[in-house]
Amino acid sequence: MTTWTVDRAVTELLDRETTRRTGGRITDEWPELDLATGYEVQDAVLRRKVEAGQTVVGVKLGLTSRAKQERMGIDSPLTAWLTDAMVLPVGAPVPLDELIHPRVEPEIVFVLGERLRGPGVTAATALAAVRSVHAGLEVIDSRYTDFSFALPDVVADNASSARFVVGGKAVPPQRLDLALEACLLEVGGKVVATATGAAVQGHPAEALALAANALGRRGVALEAGWVVLTGGLTDAVFVEPGATVTAEFASLGSLSVTAR
Ligand code: 0L1
Ligand code: MG
């Protein structure tokens, strides 16, 4: 059997993504894939995408809410990259023919007005760097069968990233109490889950600080203009062809995607 290396994991994950197939957990065959190596794989996958012409537009956090952690059986948040190829414009359909088994989850999204570099970033300093807050929907799509993974696997797989939509309503952070910002997740007009912003690490700005500090330890800053997805507020829902998923926020507005 061929031994696993960072390079082999990168090639395998990219191949699963482009050929739209899933496979087993890499940690089952390569128990030495620890968290630090998972991030090495994640960064190397990003480098291949950038070499292929994609641009980094921000970062995402994953597994920041209890609902997501319980569903995935992992109690540790993680960070991953967002590129321009993942942007789904408002109103565009979820492209089912490009994805494997997508799910959709509601997110509170920040757009940064200033550079943020950890360590030492607090929720208050993080929020001070935010230009605007938006409703968001993330389309996740795991390269692991049945979304079954250990933490290093999902880190290597860029936190199941696929597509994301950012709502057009831009609200200055000072105008909101983000811990109390309520969200209804609806499928076909029926409410299937609810949460407030406090579901995300107690306050979404805590998630932003977490990302800035975690990336700072790896020598990376969050740049002005970057988009930050703070993590699914609720469990994600599968998207059947024709189904519309809506995130209805109290102050950030309403955002929908339909699968085609
Ligand atoms: O597949 C997953 O659920 C892992 C990524 C988590 C995304 C999120 O919590 O926002
Ligand atoms: Mg997410």
Short mmCIF file of C-alpha atoms and ligand atoms in Angstrom, two decimals:
data_model
loop_
_atom_site.label_atom_id
_atom_site.label_comp_id
_atom_site.label_asym_id
_atom_site.label_seq_id
_atom_site.Cartn_x
_atom_site.Cartn_y
_atom_site.Cartn_z
CA MET A 1 0.00 0.00 0.00
CA THR A 2 1.31 3.52 -0.86
CA THR A 3 2.18 5.49 2.24
CA TRP A 4 0.36 8.74 2.97
CA THR A 5 2.14 12.09 2.77
CA VAL A 6 0.88 15.69 2.76
CA ASP A 7 1.21 15.68 -1.04
CA ARG A 8 -0.78 12.48 -1.43
CA ALA A 9 -3.55 13.80 0.85
CA VAL A 10 -3.72 17.03 -1.18
CA THR A 11 -3.95 15.14 -4.49
CA GLU A 12 -6.57 12.76 -3.09
CA LEU A 13 -8.79 15.51 -1.69
CA LEU A 14 -8.55 17.63 -4.86
CA ASP A 15 -9.33 14.57 -6.97
CA ARG A 16 -12.39 13.73 -4.84
CA GLU A 17 -13.58 17.33 -5.25
CA THR A 18 -13.12 17.52 -9.02
CA THR A 19 -14.46 14.04 -9.76
CA ARG A 20 -17.30 14.48 -7.24
CA ARG A 21 -16.63 11.35 -5.24
CA THR A 22 -16.28 10.71 -1.55
CA GLY A 23 -13.89 8.40 0.24
CA GLY A 24 -13.00 7.21 3.70
CA ARG A 25 -11.35 9.17 6.48
CA ILE A 26 -7.66 9.67 5.77
CA THR A 27 -6.96 9.25 9.51
CA ASP A 28 -8.18 5.62 9.26
CA GLU A 29 -5.21 4.84 7.02
CA TRP A 30 -2.84 7.55 8.29
CA PRO A 31 -3.27 7.94 12.06
CA GLU A 32 -0.25 10.28 12.07
CA LEU A 33 -2.44 12.90 10.35
CA ASP A 34 -2.67 15.18 13.37
CA LEU A 35 -4.14 18.68 13.58
CA ALA A 36 -0.94 20.49 12.53
CA THR A 37 -0.54 18.16 9.53
CA GLY A 38 -4.22 18.67 8.70
CA TYR A 39 -3.58 22.42 8.43
CA GLU A 40 -0.48 21.70 6.30
CA VAL A 41 -2.71 19.76 3.90
CA GLN A 42 -5.33 22.54 3.96
CA ASP A 43 -2.71 25.20 3.12
CA ALA A 44 -1.21 23.05 0.37
CA VAL A 45 -4.66 22.48 -1.19
CA LEU A 46 -5.12 26.27 -1.14
CA ARG A 47 -1.72 26.77 -2.81
CA ARG A 48 -2.76 24.41 -5.63
CA LYS A 49 -6.02 26.34 -6.07
CA VAL A 50 -4.20 29.68 -6.12
CA GLU A 51 -1.73 28.29 -8.69
CA ALA A 52 -4.80 27.33 -10.74
CA GLY A 53 -6.00 30.96 -10.66
CA GLN A 54 -8.22 31.22 -7.59
CA THR A 55 -7.91 34.18 -5.19
CA VAL A 56 -8.24 34.12 -1.41
CA VAL A 57 -11.22 36.28 -0.37
CA GLY A 58 -11.45 35.40 3.30
CA VAL A 59 -11.70 32.71 5.91
CA LYS A 60 -14.39 30.58 7.42
CA LEU A 61 -14.78 29.12 10.84
CA GLY A 62 -16.37 25.74 11.33
CA LEU A 63 -17.86 23.91 14.27
CA THR A 64 -18.27 27.08 16.33
CA SER A 65 -21.80 26.25 17.52
CA ARG A 66 -22.98 23.44 19.81
CA ALA A 67 -25.51 22.39 17.13
CA LYS A 68 -22.73 21.80 14.59
CA GLN A 69 -20.34 20.23 17.11
CA GLU A 70 -22.96 17.76 18.32
CA ARG A 71 -23.97 16.80 14.77
CA MET A 72 -20.38 16.19 13.66
CA GLY A 73 -19.22 14.70 16.98
CA ILE A 74 -16.30 17.13 17.21
CA ASP A 75 -16.11 19.77 19.93
CA SER A 76 -13.34 21.94 18.54
CA PRO A 77 -13.74 24.92 16.17
CA LEU A 78 -11.50 25.15 13.11
CA THR A 79 -10.56 27.64 10.40
CA ALA A 80 -10.40 27.26 6.63
CA TRP A 81 -10.00 29.33 3.47
CA LEU A 82 -12.52 31.05 1.23
CA THR A 83 -11.68 31.67 -2.43
CA ASP A 84 -13.45 33.56 -5.19
CA ALA A 85 -14.46 30.23 -6.78
CA MET A 86 -16.68 29.54 -3.76
CA VAL A 87 -18.71 32.75 -4.11
CA LEU A 88 -22.34 32.11 -5.04
CA PRO A 89 -23.98 35.40 -6.06
CA VAL A 90 -27.31 36.23 -4.40
CA GLY A 91 -30.06 34.55 -6.41
CA ALA A 92 -27.78 32.02 -8.11
CA PRO A 93 -28.80 28.38 -7.75
CA VAL A 94 -26.82 25.84 -5.74
CA PRO A 95 -25.11 23.97 -8.63
CA LEU A 96 -25.97 20.39 -7.71
CA ASP A 97 -24.16 19.10 -10.82
CA GLU A 98 -20.86 20.49 -9.47
CA LEU A 99 -21.20 19.18 -5.91
CA ILE A 100 -21.36 15.80 -4.16
CA HIS A 101 -23.91 15.89 -1.31
CA PRO A 102 -24.31 19.55 -0.37
CA ARG A 103 -25.90 20.85 2.81
CA VAL A 104 -26.78 24.47 3.63
CA GLU A 105 -26.35 26.31 6.92
CA PRO A 106 -27.07 29.87 8.08
CA GLU A 107 -24.14 32.07 9.06
CA ILE A 108 -23.43 35.53 10.41
CA VAL A 109 -20.84 37.05 8.08
CA PHE A 110 -18.34 39.83 8.71
CA VAL A 111 -16.60 41.98 6.10
CA LEU A 112 -13.42 43.46 7.55
CA GLY A 113 -12.62 47.16 7.27
CA GLU A 114 -9.18 46.76 8.85
CA ARG A 115 -6.41 44.18 9.01
CA LEU A 116 -6.56 41.89 12.05
CA ARG A 117 -3.53 40.00 13.23
CA GLY A 118 -3.38 37.76 16.30
CA PRO A 119 -2.37 36.71 18.84
CA GLY A 120 -4.00 38.92 21.46
CA VAL A 121 -7.14 39.78 19.51
CA THR A 122 -10.24 40.05 21.75
CA ALA A 123 -13.89 40.04 20.72
CA ALA A 124 -13.92 43.84 21.20
CA THR A 125 -10.82 44.50 19.06
CA ALA A 126 -12.10 42.03 16.49
CA LEU A 127 -15.47 43.79 16.24
CA ALA A 128 -13.73 47.16 15.91
CA ALA A 129 -12.08 45.88 12.70
CA VAL A 130 -15.43 44.90 11.14
CA ARG A 131 -16.82 47.14 8.41
CA SER A 132 -20.19 45.43 7.99
CA VAL A 133 -22.23 42.46 9.11
CA HIS A 134 -24.33 40.38 6.70
CA ALA A 135 -26.69 37.44 6.55
CA GLY A 136 -24.99 34.43 5.00
CA LEU A 137 -25.68 30.93 3.78
CA GLU A 138 -22.87 28.43 3.45
CA VAL A 139 -23.15 25.43 1.15
CA ILE A 140 -20.91 22.73 2.62
CA ASP A 141 -19.90 19.56 0.80
CA SER A 142 -17.62 16.98 2.38
CA ARG A 143 -15.14 14.91 0.44
CA TYR A 144 -15.70 12.17 3.06
CA THR A 145 -18.43 9.57 2.79
CA ASP A 146 -21.50 10.52 4.86
CA PHE A 147 -19.70 13.64 6.19
CA SER A 148 -17.87 11.26 8.53
CA PHE A 149 -14.48 12.58 9.66
CA ALA A 150 -12.17 13.22 12.59
CA LEU A 151 -10.97 16.78 13.24
CA PRO A 152 -7.67 16.48 11.25
CA ASP A 153 -9.62 15.03 8.28
CA VAL A 154 -12.07 17.93 8.11
CA VAL A 155 -9.29 20.47 8.64
CA ALA A 156 -7.42 18.93 5.69
CA ASP A 157 -10.67 19.10 3.67
CA ASN A 158 -10.90 22.88 4.23
CA ALA A 159 -13.84 22.45 6.62
CA SER A 160 -16.12 20.97 3.94
CA SER A 161 -16.07 24.25 1.99
CA ALA A 162 -18.00 24.45 -1.27
CA ARG A 163 -19.93 27.69 -1.85
CA PHE A 164 -21.20 30.66 0.16
CA VAL A 165 -23.66 33.51 -0.33
CA VAL A 166 -23.37 36.87 1.41
CA GLY A 167 -26.54 38.95 1.73
CA GLY A 168 -26.57 42.41 0.18
CA LYS A 169 -27.77 44.19 3.32
CA ALA A 170 -24.67 45.60 5.05
CA VAL A 171 -25.22 46.57 8.69
CA PRO A 172 -22.57 48.42 10.75
CA PRO A 173 -21.67 46.25 13.77
CA GLN A 174 -22.45 49.06 16.26
CA ARG A 175 -26.11 48.94 15.19
CA LEU A 176 -26.57 45.32 16.28
CA ASP A 177 -26.60 43.17 19.37
CA LEU A 178 -25.15 40.17 17.57
CA ALA A 179 -25.57 37.77 20.49
CA LEU A 180 -29.32 38.42 20.32
CA GLU A 181 -29.59 38.46 16.51
CA ALA A 182 -32.23 35.81 15.80
CA CYS A 183 -32.23 33.49 12.80
CA LEU A 184 -34.90 31.15 11.45
CA LEU A 185 -33.75 28.46 9.03
CA GLU A 186 -36.53 27.48 6.65
CA VAL A 187 -36.81 24.77 4.03
CA GLY A 188 -39.65 25.23 1.56
CA GLY A 189 -41.12 27.92 3.83
CA LYS A 190 -41.17 25.68 6.93
CA VAL A 191 -39.01 26.57 9.92
CA VAL A 192 -36.61 23.68 10.60
CA ALA A 193 -34.20 25.27 13.09
CA THR A 194 -33.71 28.48 15.06
CA ALA A 195 -30.78 30.14 16.82
CA THR A 196 -29.44 33.49 17.92
CA GLY A 197 -25.93 34.79 17.33
CA ALA A 198 -24.97 33.63 20.83
CA ALA A 199 -24.97 30.09 19.41
CA VAL A 200 -21.62 30.95 17.81
CA GLN A 201 -19.06 30.92 20.62
CA GLY A 202 -21.32 33.10 22.81
CA HIS A 203 -20.94 35.96 20.29
CA PRO A 204 -19.83 35.89 16.63
CA ALA A 205 -17.06 38.40 17.45
CA GLU A 206 -15.54 35.70 19.70
CA ALA A 207 -15.38 33.48 16.62
CA LEU A 208 -13.68 36.27 14.65
CA ALA A 209 -11.13 36.74 17.45
CA LEU A 210 -10.57 32.98 17.52
CA ALA A 211 -9.83 32.98 13.77
CA ALA A 212 -7.48 35.98 14.03
CA ASN A 213 -5.57 34.38 16.91
CA ALA A 214 -5.43 30.89 15.38
CA LEU A 215 -4.21 32.26 12.03
CA GLY A 216 -1.86 34.68 13.80
CA ARG A 217 -0.15 31.70 15.43
CA ARG A 218 0.42 30.42 11.89
CA GLY A 219 1.82 33.81 10.80
CA VAL A 220 -1.23 34.88 8.80
CA ALA A 221 -3.27 38.08 9.18
CA LEU A 222 -6.91 38.63 8.22
CA GLU A 223 -6.84 41.36 5.57
CA ALA A 224 -9.13 44.39 5.18
CA GLY A 225 -11.88 43.54 2.73
CA TRP A 226 -11.87 39.85 3.61
CA VAL A 227 -15.10 37.99 4.25
CA VAL A 228 -15.32 35.93 7.45
CA LEU A 229 -17.98 33.24 7.86
CA THR A 230 -18.34 32.77 11.60
CA GLY A 231 -19.72 29.22 11.45
CA GLY A 232 -23.08 27.52 11.07
CA LEU A 233 -25.58 28.80 13.66
CA THR A 234 -27.68 25.65 13.37
CA ASP A 235 -27.25 22.18 11.97
CA ALA A 236 -27.00 22.15 8.16
CA VAL A 237 -29.85 20.87 5.98
CA PHE A 238 -29.59 18.72 2.84
CA VAL A 239 -30.69 20.42 -0.36
CA GLU A 240 -32.98 18.39 -2.60
CA PRO A 241 -33.36 19.51 -6.24
CA GLY A 242 -35.86 22.38 -6.38
CA ALA A 243 -35.82 22.99 -2.63
CA THR A 244 -35.37 26.52 -1.33
CA VAL A 245 -33.48 27.13 1.91
CA THR A 246 -33.94 30.51 3.60
CA ALA A 247 -32.17 32.17 6.50
CA GLU A 248 -34.47 34.79 7.99
CA PHE A 249 -32.55 37.11 10.32
CA ALA A 250 -34.12 39.67 12.68
CA SER A 251 -31.98 42.62 11.52
CA LEU A 252 -29.69 41.29 8.77
CA GLY A 253 -32.52 40.45 6.36
CA SER A 254 -33.49 37.31 4.56
CA LEU A 255 -31.38 35.22 2.19
CA SER A 256 -32.41 32.19 0.14
CA VAL A 257 -30.82 29.61 -2.12
CA THR A 258 -32.54 27.13 -4.39
CA ALA A 259 -30.93 23.92 -5.53
CA ARG A 260 -30.91 23.15 -9.27
O1 0L1 B 1 -18.91 19.51 7.48
C1 0L1 B 1 -18.98 20.27 8.44
O2 0L1 B 1 -20.02 20.51 9.05
C2 0L1 B 1 -17.69 20.87 8.92
C3 0L1 B 1 -17.63 22.29 8.61
C4 0L1 B 1 -18.39 23.08 9.58
C5 0L1 B 1 -18.96 24.27 8.96
C6 0L1 B 1 -19.55 25.21 10.03
O3 0L1 B 1 -19.66 24.85 11.21
O4 0L1 B 1 -19.87 26.32 9.68
MG MG B 2 -20.22 26.98 7.86
#
